Coordinates of C-alpha atoms in Angstrom, one line a residue:
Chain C
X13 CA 23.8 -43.0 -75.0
X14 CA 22.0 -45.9 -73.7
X15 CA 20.4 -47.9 -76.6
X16 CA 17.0 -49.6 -76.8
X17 CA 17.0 -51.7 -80.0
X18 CA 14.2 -53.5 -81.4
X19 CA 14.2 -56.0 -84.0
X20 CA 11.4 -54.8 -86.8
X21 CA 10.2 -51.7 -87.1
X22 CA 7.1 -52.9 -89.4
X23 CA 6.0 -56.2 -88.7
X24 CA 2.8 -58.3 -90.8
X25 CA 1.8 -61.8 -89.2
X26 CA -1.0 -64.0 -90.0
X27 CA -3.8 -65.3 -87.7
X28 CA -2.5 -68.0 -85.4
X29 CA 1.1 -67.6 -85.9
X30 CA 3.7 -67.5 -83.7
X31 CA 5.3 -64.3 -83.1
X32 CA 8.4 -62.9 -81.2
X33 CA 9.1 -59.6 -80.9
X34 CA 13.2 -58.8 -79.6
X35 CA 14.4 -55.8 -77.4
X36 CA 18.4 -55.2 -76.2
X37 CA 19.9 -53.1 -74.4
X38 CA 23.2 -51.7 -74.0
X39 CA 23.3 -50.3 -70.7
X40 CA 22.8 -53.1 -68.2
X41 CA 19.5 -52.1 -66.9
X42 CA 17.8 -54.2 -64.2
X43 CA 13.9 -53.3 -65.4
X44 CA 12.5 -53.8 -69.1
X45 CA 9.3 -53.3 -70.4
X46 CA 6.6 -54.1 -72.7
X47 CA 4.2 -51.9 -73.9
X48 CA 1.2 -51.3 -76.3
X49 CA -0.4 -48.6 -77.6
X50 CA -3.4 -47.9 -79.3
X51 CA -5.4 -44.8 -80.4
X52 CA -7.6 -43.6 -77.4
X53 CA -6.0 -46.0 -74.8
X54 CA -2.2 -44.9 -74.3
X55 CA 0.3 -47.1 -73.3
X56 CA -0.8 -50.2 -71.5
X57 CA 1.7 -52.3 -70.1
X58 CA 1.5 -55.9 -71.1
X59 CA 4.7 -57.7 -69.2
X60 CA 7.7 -56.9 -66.8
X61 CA 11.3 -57.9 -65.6
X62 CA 13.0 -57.0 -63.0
X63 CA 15.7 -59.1 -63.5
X64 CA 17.2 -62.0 -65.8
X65 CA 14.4 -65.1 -65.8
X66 CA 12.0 -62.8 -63.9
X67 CA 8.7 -61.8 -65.3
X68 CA 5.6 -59.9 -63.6
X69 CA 2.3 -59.9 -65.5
X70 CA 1.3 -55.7 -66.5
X71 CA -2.3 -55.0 -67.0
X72 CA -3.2 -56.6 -70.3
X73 CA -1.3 -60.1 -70.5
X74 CA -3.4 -62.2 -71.9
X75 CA -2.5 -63.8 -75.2
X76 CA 1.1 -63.0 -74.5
X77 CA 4.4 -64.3 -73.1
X78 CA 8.1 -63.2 -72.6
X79 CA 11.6 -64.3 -72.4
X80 CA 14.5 -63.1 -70.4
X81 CA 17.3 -65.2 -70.5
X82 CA 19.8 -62.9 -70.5
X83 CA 19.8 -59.2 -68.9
X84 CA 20.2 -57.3 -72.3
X85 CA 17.4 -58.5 -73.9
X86 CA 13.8 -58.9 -73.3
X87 CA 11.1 -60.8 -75.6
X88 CA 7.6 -60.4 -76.0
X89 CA 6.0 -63.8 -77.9
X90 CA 2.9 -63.6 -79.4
X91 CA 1.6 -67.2 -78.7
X92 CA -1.1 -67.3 -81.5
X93 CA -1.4 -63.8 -83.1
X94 CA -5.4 -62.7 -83.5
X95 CA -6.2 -59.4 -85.6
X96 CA -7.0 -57.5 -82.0
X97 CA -3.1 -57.6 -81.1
X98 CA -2.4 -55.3 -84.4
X99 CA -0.8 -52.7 -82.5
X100 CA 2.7 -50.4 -82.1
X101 CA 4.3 -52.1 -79.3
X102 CA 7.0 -50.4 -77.2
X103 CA 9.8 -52.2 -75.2
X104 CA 11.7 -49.8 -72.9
X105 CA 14.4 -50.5 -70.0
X106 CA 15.2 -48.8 -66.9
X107 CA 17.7 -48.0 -64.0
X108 CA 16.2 -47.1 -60.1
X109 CA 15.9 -44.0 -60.3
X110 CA 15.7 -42.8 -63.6
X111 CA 13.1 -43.0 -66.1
X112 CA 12.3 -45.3 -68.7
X113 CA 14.5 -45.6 -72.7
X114 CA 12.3 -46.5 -75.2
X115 CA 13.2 -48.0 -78.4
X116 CA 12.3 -47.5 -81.5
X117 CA 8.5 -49.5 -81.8
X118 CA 6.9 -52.3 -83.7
X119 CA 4.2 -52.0 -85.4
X120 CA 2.8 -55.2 -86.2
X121 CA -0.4 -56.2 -88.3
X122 CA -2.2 -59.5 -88.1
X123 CA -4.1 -59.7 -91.2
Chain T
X25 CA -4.2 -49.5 -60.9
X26 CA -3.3 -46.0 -60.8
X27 CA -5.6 -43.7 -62.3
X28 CA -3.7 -41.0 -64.6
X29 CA -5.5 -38.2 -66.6
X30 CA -4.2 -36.3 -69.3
X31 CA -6.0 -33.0 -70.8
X32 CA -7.1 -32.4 -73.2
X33 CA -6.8 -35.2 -75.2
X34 CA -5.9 -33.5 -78.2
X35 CA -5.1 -29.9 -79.0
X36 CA -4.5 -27.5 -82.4
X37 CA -2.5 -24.2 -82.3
X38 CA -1.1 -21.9 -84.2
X39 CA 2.3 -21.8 -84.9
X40 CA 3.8 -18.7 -81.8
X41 CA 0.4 -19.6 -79.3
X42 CA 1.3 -20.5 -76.2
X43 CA -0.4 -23.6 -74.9
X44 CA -0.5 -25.9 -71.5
X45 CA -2.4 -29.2 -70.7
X46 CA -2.6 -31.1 -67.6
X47 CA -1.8 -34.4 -66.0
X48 CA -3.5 -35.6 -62.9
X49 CA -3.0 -38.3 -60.6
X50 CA -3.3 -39.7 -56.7
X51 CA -1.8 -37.7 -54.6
X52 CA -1.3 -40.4 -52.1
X53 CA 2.4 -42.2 -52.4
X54 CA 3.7 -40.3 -54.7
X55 CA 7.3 -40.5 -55.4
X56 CA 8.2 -38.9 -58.9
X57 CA 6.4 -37.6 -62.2
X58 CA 8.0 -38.0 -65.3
X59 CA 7.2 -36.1 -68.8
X60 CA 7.5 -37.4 -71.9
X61 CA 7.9 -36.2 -75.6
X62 CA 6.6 -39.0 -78.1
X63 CA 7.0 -37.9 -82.0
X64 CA 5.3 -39.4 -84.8
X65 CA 8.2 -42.0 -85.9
X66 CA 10.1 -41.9 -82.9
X67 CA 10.9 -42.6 -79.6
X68 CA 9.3 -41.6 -76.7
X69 CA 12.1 -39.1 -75.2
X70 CA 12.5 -38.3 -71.5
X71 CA 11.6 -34.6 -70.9
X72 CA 11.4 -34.2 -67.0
X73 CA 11.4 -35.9 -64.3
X74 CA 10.1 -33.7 -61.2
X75 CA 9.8 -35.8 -57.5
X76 CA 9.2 -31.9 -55.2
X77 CA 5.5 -30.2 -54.2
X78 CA 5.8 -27.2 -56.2
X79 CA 8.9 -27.9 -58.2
X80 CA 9.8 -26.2 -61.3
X81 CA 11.3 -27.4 -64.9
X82 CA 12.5 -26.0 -67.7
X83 CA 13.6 -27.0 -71.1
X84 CA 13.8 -24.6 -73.8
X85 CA 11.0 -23.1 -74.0
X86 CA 9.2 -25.8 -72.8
X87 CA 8.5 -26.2 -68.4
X88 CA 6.5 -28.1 -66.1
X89 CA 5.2 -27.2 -63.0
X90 CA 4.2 -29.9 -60.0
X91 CA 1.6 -29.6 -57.1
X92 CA 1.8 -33.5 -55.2
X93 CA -0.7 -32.4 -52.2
X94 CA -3.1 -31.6 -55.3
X95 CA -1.7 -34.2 -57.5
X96 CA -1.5 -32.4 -61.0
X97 CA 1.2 -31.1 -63.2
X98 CA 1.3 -28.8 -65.8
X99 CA 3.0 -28.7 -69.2
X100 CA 3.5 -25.2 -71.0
X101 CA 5.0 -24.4 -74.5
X102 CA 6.0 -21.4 -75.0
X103 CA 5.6 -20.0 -78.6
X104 CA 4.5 -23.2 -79.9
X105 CA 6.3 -24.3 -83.4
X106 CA 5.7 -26.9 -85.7
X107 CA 8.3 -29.3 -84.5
X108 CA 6.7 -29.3 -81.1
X109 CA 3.7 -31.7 -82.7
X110 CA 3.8 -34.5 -80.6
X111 CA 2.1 -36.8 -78.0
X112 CA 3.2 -35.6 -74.2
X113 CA 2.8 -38.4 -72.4
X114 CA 3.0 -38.0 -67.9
X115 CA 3.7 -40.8 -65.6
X116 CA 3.5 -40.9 -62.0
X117 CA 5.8 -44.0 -60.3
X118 CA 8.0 -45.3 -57.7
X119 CA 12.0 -45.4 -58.0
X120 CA 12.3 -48.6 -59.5
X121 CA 9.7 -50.3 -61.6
X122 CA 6.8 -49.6 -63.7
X123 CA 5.4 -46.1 -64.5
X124 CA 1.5 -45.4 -64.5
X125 CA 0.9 -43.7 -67.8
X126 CA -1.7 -41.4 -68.9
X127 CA -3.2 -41.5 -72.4
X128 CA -1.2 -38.4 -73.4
X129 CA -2.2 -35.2 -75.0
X130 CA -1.5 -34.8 -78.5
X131 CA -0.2 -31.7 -79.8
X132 CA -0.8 -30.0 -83.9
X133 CA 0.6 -26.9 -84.1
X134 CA -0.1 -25.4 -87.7
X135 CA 2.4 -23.4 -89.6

């Protein structure tokens, strides 16, 4: 079974800190994802990769950036955390032609 | 951005109803839909993906139906049971990449 792992399950940050959030996979997947989801507004995509060092900006990037270094594992940093990016965020991965493998979510607060 | 619509929004049956919501999308480049099953606590899981004009799935007792020149697919549940509570989530999108998705219908079904 492919596996999407990420770090925390619960996360709690203060205002203004630095936060990373990891995601690996185990099945050498080209594409991986970062997503958030709120009540009401579904999953919104924040970042992209298609490929190791490769990033596309999703539809809500603002206040975050991401890592890939290596293939397996994609990170989503939280440059200065404010209270409006408490949230369950989603990493998932993908091979052409197939759907998406989510992993497990963060939720993080930012108290 | 591509607009994707989920109805209803939410939805409460009795345990052995039969229910069925809808996801609708542009009908203009489509390539694939996929369905999704997202429990509280879990992982979004993969339920269909469906890429033909009047294509059929089923899972269970669980299937989805597609129209592409219309650009809508149904979900149905067949003698709904508690462990079917859960957000179905739909997303339209290419062969490699990012998925579109919609804000997801979330399903209570009452013992």
């Amino acid at each position: 079974d492919v596996k999407v792992t990420q770090s925390s399950r619960y996360l709690v940050k203060r205002t203004g800190e630095k936060v990373f959030l990891e995601c690996v996979q185990d099945m050498d997947h080209e594409n991986m994802f970062w997503y958030r989801q709120d009540p009401g507004l579904g999953l919104r995509l924040i970042y992209f990769s298609y490929d190791v060092k490769m990033k596309e900006k999703g539809d809500i990037p603002e206040g975050y950036s991401v890592s890939r270094e290596k293939k397996e594992r994609f990170s989503l940093i939280l440059e200065s955390a404010s209270t409006n990016q408490t949230s369950m965020y989603l990493c998932a991965s993908r091979r052409d032609s197939y759907g998406y493998t989510f992993g497990s979510g963060t939720r993080l607060t930012v108290v | 951005i591509l607009n994707v619509e989920q109805s209803p929004q939410s939805l409460h049956v009795q345990e052995g109803d039969s229910t069925n919501f809808t996801c609708s999308f542009p009908s203009s480049n489509f390539y694939a839909l996929h369905w999704y099953r997202w429990e509280t606590a879990k992982s979004p899981e993969a339920l269909f993906v469906m890429t033909l004009n009047g294509d059929e799935k089923k899972k269970g007792r669980i299937s989805a139906t597609l129209n592409t020149k219309e650009g809508y697919s149904y979900l149905y549940i067949k003698g709904s049971q508690p462990e079917d509570s859960a957000t179905y989530l739909c997303a339209p999108g290419p062969n490699t990449g990012k998925l579109i998705f919609g804000q997801g219908t979330t399903l209570q079904v009452k013992p």
